[in-house]
Short mmCIF file of C-alpha atoms in Angstrom, two decimals:
data_model
loop_
_atom_site.label_atom_id
_atom_site.label_comp_id
_atom_site.label_asym_id
_atom_site.label_seq_id
_atom_site.Cartn_x
_atom_site.Cartn_y
_atom_site.Cartn_z
CA MET A 1 108.61 74.84 87.61
CA GLY A 2 111.41 73.44 89.46
CA GLN A 3 111.32 76.16 91.97
CA LEU A 4 107.51 75.59 92.77
CA GLU A 5 107.95 72.37 92.99
CA THR A 6 110.49 72.70 95.51
CA MET A 7 108.24 75.16 97.58
CA LEU A 8 105.48 72.96 97.15
CA GLY A 9 107.41 70.20 98.80
CA ASN A 10 108.52 72.54 101.49
CA GLU A 11 107.34 75.62 102.70
CA LEU A 12 104.07 76.57 101.19
CA PRO A 13 101.44 74.06 103.18
CA ASP A 14 102.69 75.40 105.94
CA VAL A 15 102.19 78.97 105.02
CA ILE A 16 98.97 78.70 103.62
CA LYS A 17 98.05 76.79 106.58
CA LYS A 18 98.87 79.69 108.94
CA ALA A 19 97.51 82.41 106.59
CA ARG A 20 94.43 80.19 106.86
CA GLU A 21 94.70 80.32 110.76
CA ILE A 22 95.39 83.82 110.94
CA TYR A 23 92.18 84.50 108.69
CA GLU A 24 89.87 82.01 110.99
CA GLN A 25 91.10 83.63 113.97
CA GLY A 26 90.52 86.98 113.01
CA ARG A 27 87.79 89.33 111.56
CA LYS A 28 87.29 87.01 108.57
CA PRO A 29 87.55 90.08 105.69
CA GLN A 30 86.42 88.56 102.11
CA VAL A 31 88.63 90.95 100.62
CA VAL A 32 91.77 92.72 101.05
CA ARG A 33 91.46 96.38 100.82
CA VAL A 34 94.37 98.27 98.82
CA ARG A 35 94.27 101.91 98.16
CA ARG A 36 94.37 103.00 95.09
CA SER A 37 97.74 105.14 95.05
CA PHE A 38 99.58 102.00 96.01
CA VAL A 39 99.08 100.71 92.29
CA ARG A 40 97.89 103.78 90.11
CA LEU A 41 99.66 107.38 90.06
CA GLU A 42 97.15 110.18 91.25
CA LYS A 43 98.40 112.21 87.91
CA PHE A 44 99.14 110.85 84.67
CA GLY A 45 103.28 110.00 84.76
CA GLY A 46 103.93 110.78 81.14
CA THR A 47 103.50 109.65 77.78
CA VAL A 48 105.67 106.46 76.90
CA GLU A 49 106.80 106.86 73.16
CA ASP A 50 108.64 103.42 73.46
CA GLU A 51 107.99 100.23 75.25
CA ARG A 52 111.65 99.88 75.79
CA LYS A 53 111.83 102.91 77.66
CA PRO A 54 109.20 103.27 80.26
CA LEU A 55 108.71 105.74 82.89
CA PRO A 56 111.65 105.86 85.25
CA ARG A 57 111.34 103.06 88.28
CA SER A 58 111.39 105.98 90.88
CA GLU A 59 108.27 107.84 89.08
CA ARG A 60 106.45 104.44 89.13
CA PRO A 61 103.65 103.57 91.34
CA LEU A 62 105.26 102.18 94.32
CA SER A 63 103.68 98.34 93.20
CA ALA A 64 105.46 98.68 89.90
CA GLN A 65 108.62 99.75 91.56
CA MET A 66 108.80 96.45 93.07
CA ILE A 67 108.84 94.35 90.14
CA THR A 68 111.88 92.46 90.44
CA PRO A 69 112.72 88.69 89.56
CA LYS A 70 113.32 87.62 92.87
CA GLY A 71 112.36 90.27 95.64
CA LEU A 72 110.06 89.74 98.38
CA ALA A 73 109.15 93.18 98.87
CA LEU A 74 105.68 93.25 97.06
CA LYS A 75 104.37 89.87 98.25
CA LEU A 76 105.41 90.71 101.96
CA TYR A 77 103.73 94.05 101.73
CA LEU A 78 100.82 92.31 100.45
CA LEU A 79 100.79 89.79 103.42
CA MET A 80 101.22 92.78 105.76
CA LEU A 81 98.02 94.07 104.65
CA PHE A 82 96.40 90.95 104.74
CA ALA A 83 97.31 90.25 108.39
CA ALA A 84 96.42 93.65 109.47
CA GLN A 85 92.82 93.75 107.96
CA CYS A 86 92.44 90.29 109.64
CA GLU A 87 93.11 91.78 112.91
CA ALA A 88 91.95 95.39 112.61
CA PRO A 89 88.68 96.84 111.98
CA VAL A 90 87.82 99.21 109.05
CA GLY A 91 89.48 102.71 109.33
CA LYS A 92 91.86 101.74 112.59
CA GLU A 93 95.34 101.03 113.07
CA TRP A 94 97.02 97.46 113.69
CA PRO A 95 99.17 98.62 116.66
CA ARG A 96 101.12 95.02 117.04
CA PRO A 97 102.57 93.60 113.69
CA TYR A 98 104.16 90.47 113.63
CA PRO A 99 107.76 90.18 114.33
CA ILE A 100 110.02 88.75 111.49
CA GLU A 101 110.90 85.29 113.93
CA PRO A 102 108.28 83.93 116.08
CA ASP A 103 108.95 84.41 119.55
CA ALA A 104 108.01 83.87 123.17
CA ARG A 105 104.95 86.50 123.15
CA THR A 106 103.79 85.54 119.61
CA THR A 107 103.88 82.65 117.18
CA ASP A 108 102.54 84.83 114.37
CA SER A 109 105.53 85.97 112.10
CA TRP A 110 106.62 87.07 108.86
CA GLU A 111 108.74 84.31 108.72
CA GLY A 112 105.92 81.96 109.08
CA LEU A 113 103.70 83.77 106.18
CA VAL A 114 106.58 84.22 103.58
CA ALA A 115 106.96 81.15 101.37
CA THR A 116 110.76 81.45 99.67
CA VAL A 117 113.04 79.22 97.74
CA ALA A 118 115.84 79.67 100.00
CA ASN A 119 118.24 76.66 99.40
CA TYR A 120 120.95 75.32 101.63
CA ALA A 121 124.42 76.61 100.23
CA GLY A 122 126.34 73.39 101.69
CA PRO A 123 129.24 73.16 104.08
CA GLY A 124 131.45 75.87 104.49
CA VAL A 125 132.49 79.33 106.61
CA GLN A 126 130.37 81.20 104.87
CA ALA A 127 127.51 78.60 104.02
CA SER A 128 124.04 79.65 105.47
CA SER A 129 121.13 77.38 106.82
CA VAL A 130 117.70 77.44 104.73
CA ARG A 131 116.42 79.67 107.59
CA THR A 132 119.46 81.80 107.87
CA ASN A 133 118.86 82.51 103.80
CA LYS A 134 115.14 82.74 104.20
CA LEU A 135 115.19 85.46 107.13
CA ARG A 136 118.21 87.47 105.11
CA GLN A 137 115.48 87.56 102.15
CA ILE A 138 112.76 88.78 104.56
CA THR A 139 114.73 91.35 106.10
CA GLN A 140 116.34 92.92 102.92
CA ALA A 141 112.53 93.22 101.81
CA MET A 142 111.57 94.98 104.87
CA LYS A 143 114.85 97.23 104.41
CA THR A 144 113.44 97.65 100.74
CA LEU A 145 109.90 98.21 102.28
CA GLU A 146 111.53 100.86 104.88
CA GLU A 147 113.23 102.71 101.98
CA MET A 148 110.05 103.24 100.13
CA GLY A 149 108.22 104.95 103.22
CA LEU A 150 106.04 101.74 103.50
CA VAL A 151 107.53 100.59 107.14
CA LYS A 152 109.20 101.70 110.01
CA SER A 153 111.64 100.14 112.53
CA ALA A 154 109.65 99.94 115.44
CA THR A 155 112.84 101.35 117.46
CA GLY A 156 113.10 104.66 115.79
CA VAL A 157 116.02 103.64 114.36
CA LYS A 158 116.47 103.47 110.82
CA GLY A 159 117.96 99.95 109.63
CA GLN A 160 116.79 97.82 112.93
CA VAL A 161 114.00 96.24 111.22
CA ARG A 162 114.60 92.86 112.60
CA ARG A 163 113.64 94.39 115.97
CA GLY A 164 110.13 94.66 114.87
CA VAL A 165 108.24 97.54 112.41
CA LEU A 166 105.18 99.54 112.13
CA LEU A 167 103.11 99.57 109.21
CA LEU A 168 102.72 102.69 107.08
CA CYS A 169 100.23 103.94 104.76
CA GLU A 170 100.55 102.45 101.52
CA ASN A 171 100.55 105.82 99.68
CA GLY A 172 104.13 106.08 100.42
CA LYS A 173 104.04 109.97 101.61
CA SER A 174 105.71 108.82 104.81
CA LYS A 175 108.94 108.80 102.95
CA ASP A 176 108.46 112.65 102.46
CA THR A 177 107.09 113.45 105.88
CA GLY A 178 110.44 112.83 107.92
CA ALA A 179 109.32 111.65 111.49
CA ALA A 180 105.93 112.44 111.32
CA SER A 181 105.21 109.14 109.32
CA ILE A 182 101.65 107.92 108.54
CA PRO A 183 100.34 104.84 110.33
CA TYR A 184 98.87 102.59 108.48
CA ALA A 185 94.81 102.18 109.04
CA VAL A 186 92.60 100.29 107.20
CA PRO A 187 91.14 102.02 104.31
CA ALA A 188 87.85 103.20 105.17
CA ASP A 189 84.33 102.83 102.87
CA ASP A 190 84.61 106.01 101.84
CA GLU A 191 88.28 106.04 100.45
CA SER A 192 89.56 104.95 96.98
CA PHE A 193 90.56 101.07 97.39
CA LEU A 194 90.76 98.20 95.05
CA GLU A 195 89.93 94.86 96.07
CA ILE A 196 91.84 91.40 96.24
CA PRO A 197 90.05 88.29 96.64
CA ILE A 198 90.80 86.76 100.32
CA GLY A 199 91.40 83.23 98.55
CA PHE A 200 94.72 85.10 97.00
CA PHE A 201 96.35 84.78 100.54
CA THR A 202 94.39 82.05 102.16
CA ASN A 203 94.72 79.55 98.93
CA GLY A 204 98.83 80.50 98.26
CA TRP A 205 98.50 82.46 94.89
CA ILE A 206 100.49 85.50 96.48
CA HIS A 207 103.46 82.68 96.66
CA ALA A 208 103.44 80.84 93.42
CA LEU A 209 102.50 84.06 90.96
CA THR A 210 105.67 86.06 89.76
CA ASN A 211 106.18 89.90 91.24
CA SER A 212 105.41 90.93 87.04
CA GLU A 213 101.93 88.91 87.50
CA ILE A 214 101.13 90.56 90.54
CA ALA A 215 101.21 93.83 89.95
CA ALA A 216 99.07 93.21 86.69
CA LEU A 217 96.47 91.47 88.91
CA LEU A 218 96.60 94.60 91.11
CA MET A 219 96.00 96.74 87.40
CA TRP A 220 93.16 94.91 86.72
CA PHE A 221 91.67 94.61 90.28
CA ASP A 222 91.70 98.54 89.56
CA ILE A 223 90.10 98.56 86.49
CA MET A 224 87.34 96.27 87.13
CA LYS A 225 86.53 98.23 90.28
CA PHE A 226 86.78 101.86 88.76
CA ASP A 227 87.03 101.88 84.69
CA ALA A 228 85.56 98.40 83.44
CA THR A 229 81.87 98.51 81.33
CA HIS A 230 78.94 96.00 81.56
CA VAL A 231 78.44 94.47 78.51
CA THR A 232 76.01 91.45 77.48
CA PRO A 233 77.34 89.21 74.54
CA GLU A 234 74.87 88.15 72.24
CA GLY A 235 73.09 84.70 73.55
CA GLY A 236 75.12 85.49 76.82
CA ALA A 237 74.93 86.59 80.36
CA PRO A 238 76.14 89.80 81.34
CA ILE A 239 79.89 90.22 81.93
CA THR A 240 82.23 93.12 83.41
CA VAL A 241 84.70 93.89 80.96
CA GLY A 242 87.79 95.82 81.33
CA TYR A 243 90.44 97.09 79.02
CA VAL A 244 94.04 99.52 79.22
CA LEU A 245 95.45 101.59 76.33
CA SER A 246 99.18 101.61 76.46
CA ASN A 247 99.44 105.13 77.30
CA VAL A 248 97.36 104.69 80.37
CA ARG A 249 99.31 101.37 81.74
CA HIS A 250 102.38 103.39 81.17
CA GLY A 251 101.54 106.84 82.40
CA PHE A 252 99.04 106.09 85.24
CA TYR A 253 100.39 102.15 86.41
CA GLY A 254 103.97 102.32 85.80
CA LEU A 255 103.56 98.86 84.09
CA GLY A 256 105.75 97.66 80.60
CA ARG A 257 104.67 95.86 77.75
CA ASP A 258 106.35 92.28 79.53
CA THR A 259 104.11 92.69 82.79
CA TYR A 260 100.88 93.17 80.53
CA GLU A 261 101.91 90.04 78.50
CA THR A 262 101.12 88.21 82.14
CA HIS A 263 97.69 88.32 80.57
CA LYS A 264 98.85 84.72 78.88
CA PRO A 265 99.71 82.59 82.10
CA LEU A 266 97.16 84.67 84.10
CA GLU A 267 94.39 83.27 81.54
CA ALA A 268 96.11 79.79 81.53
CA PHE A 269 95.96 79.51 85.19
CA GLN A 270 92.09 80.48 84.95
CA LEU A 271 92.28 83.96 86.51
CA LEU A 272 90.73 85.97 84.06
CA ASP A 273 89.77 85.64 80.32
CA VAL A 274 90.78 87.58 77.78
CA HIS A 275 89.03 88.37 74.44
CA ARG A 276 91.08 89.29 71.65
CA PRO A 277 89.26 92.10 69.22
CA SER A 278 88.37 90.67 66.04
CA LYS A 279 90.38 92.50 63.66
CA ARG A 280 93.78 91.92 65.64
CA TYR A 281 96.37 89.32 64.49
CA ASP A 282 97.75 86.36 66.51
CA SER A 283 101.16 88.18 65.67
CA GLY A 284 99.84 91.49 67.42
CA LYS A 285 99.26 93.58 64.29
CA TRP A 286 95.97 95.23 63.43
CA LYS A 287 94.10 95.45 60.30
CA ASP A 288 93.16 98.51 59.35
CA PHE A 289 94.50 100.27 62.60
CA LYS A 290 93.48 103.69 62.57
CA GLU A 291 94.55 106.09 65.63
CA ASP A 292 91.02 107.01 66.84
CA SER A 293 89.80 103.42 67.23
CA SER A 294 92.82 102.50 69.58
CA ASN A 295 90.45 101.08 72.08
CA LEU A 296 89.31 98.58 69.94
CA VAL A 297 92.84 97.10 69.37
CA CYS A 298 93.19 96.20 73.42
CA HIS A 299 92.49 93.06 74.49
CA ARG A 300 89.19 93.07 76.88
CA VAL A 301 89.43 91.19 80.21
CA VAL A 302 87.08 89.55 82.43
CA LEU A 303 88.32 88.56 85.85
CA ARG A 304 86.89 85.08 86.97
CA ASP A 305 84.00 84.68 89.51
CA GLY A 306 85.76 82.35 92.31
CA ALA A 307 89.28 82.31 90.42
CA PHE A 308 91.12 82.02 93.98
CA ASP A 309 88.93 79.39 95.68
CA LYS A 310 91.22 76.92 94.17
CA GLN A 311 94.77 76.08 95.97
CA VAL A 312 97.42 77.24 93.73
CA GLY A 313 99.58 74.14 93.62
CA PRO A 314 97.70 71.57 91.40
CA VAL A 315 96.45 74.63 88.88
CA VAL A 316 99.89 75.90 88.40
CA LEU A 317 101.92 73.12 88.10
CA ASP A 318 99.80 71.62 85.66
CA VAL A 319 99.92 74.62 83.72
CA LEU A 320 103.41 74.45 84.13
CA LYS A 321 104.11 71.31 82.83
CA ARG A 322 101.74 71.92 79.82
CA ARG A 323 103.70 74.85 78.85
CA ASP A 324 107.41 73.37 79.07
CA ALA A 325 105.66 70.32 76.67
CA THR A 326 104.42 73.01 74.00
CA ASN A 327 105.99 76.48 74.76
CA GLU A 328 102.46 77.80 74.91
CA TRP A 329 100.06 78.88 77.78
CA ARG A 330 97.33 76.57 77.80
CA ARG A 331 94.84 76.28 80.36
CA SER A 332 94.77 72.75 82.29
CA ILE A 333 91.35 71.96 81.19
CA GLY A 334 89.88 71.72 77.78
CA GLY A 335 93.10 71.35 75.77
CA PHE A 336 94.15 73.65 73.40
CA GLN A 337 92.91 77.15 74.24
CA GLN A 338 91.36 78.95 71.28
CA PRO A 339 91.74 82.89 71.47
CA ARG A 340 88.56 84.52 72.07
CA ARG A 341 87.70 86.97 69.84
CA TRP A 342 85.70 90.25 70.60
#
């Protein structure tokens, strides 16, 4: 919570303001389209027998490869897609991505759109300013994206990302095409893409959530669009529900158990509702489990309408304070969160 409080007191208001400015002055997309291949493998990657031994990192989808404790690559690339779709129409390329730092030609930059916790190291020969540390983090993320075939140096010389980059297609296939890289274009209507609500960017959620939480959200966005079912609970209104089996989670999305368990904070932040199976104990064990009923073991997930319409700071800080006090994930409204049974 300390890092988020630091971010809230320093950079977060400014980067949210900049994102809203880019949105308002641009094409005002209601969602950001992300090609499905960024999140989900086109072919099943293989069955994982042990949760402790997931797919090798290099064999996972690109979004799952970016799950690291502190790396900026995933957040930076999604911000690039947001900025591109604010400026470029559907099916078109974005010819002039922002520089890392603002310059005389443009005040828009990745430095202005990314929030980091880059603390001042103190006086000394090797000490760096907060800004220098932030630029170093962004540059390193750019180099990671370059290695993954998601951007390339505008100069054409590998590693010169500080001089500007060109955005490449999020399927990552440019890594295999050598000099003939595939430029990024906003996904066309007839392509397979998932949709991220615009408030994820303009209300700062992208900065406050962890990489694991973001990767899990991308999976849920994909499932809810392509594999969800529509049900009408007794006495209730119709809802769209999704679930994921462990072999699908590993074999297609490359996500392990730890990332899947982020449904707890995501539910506490009121981004989704989780319905627990009626025969599943809170410990995770299953009553009278049978292999042919494995789909019934899964939690059912519902994405909440308008979940990202609130600014991230007050919601997340309140939940984290409750978590620190009780060691449990609870929503900020309504007291203790009782498990929902399916």
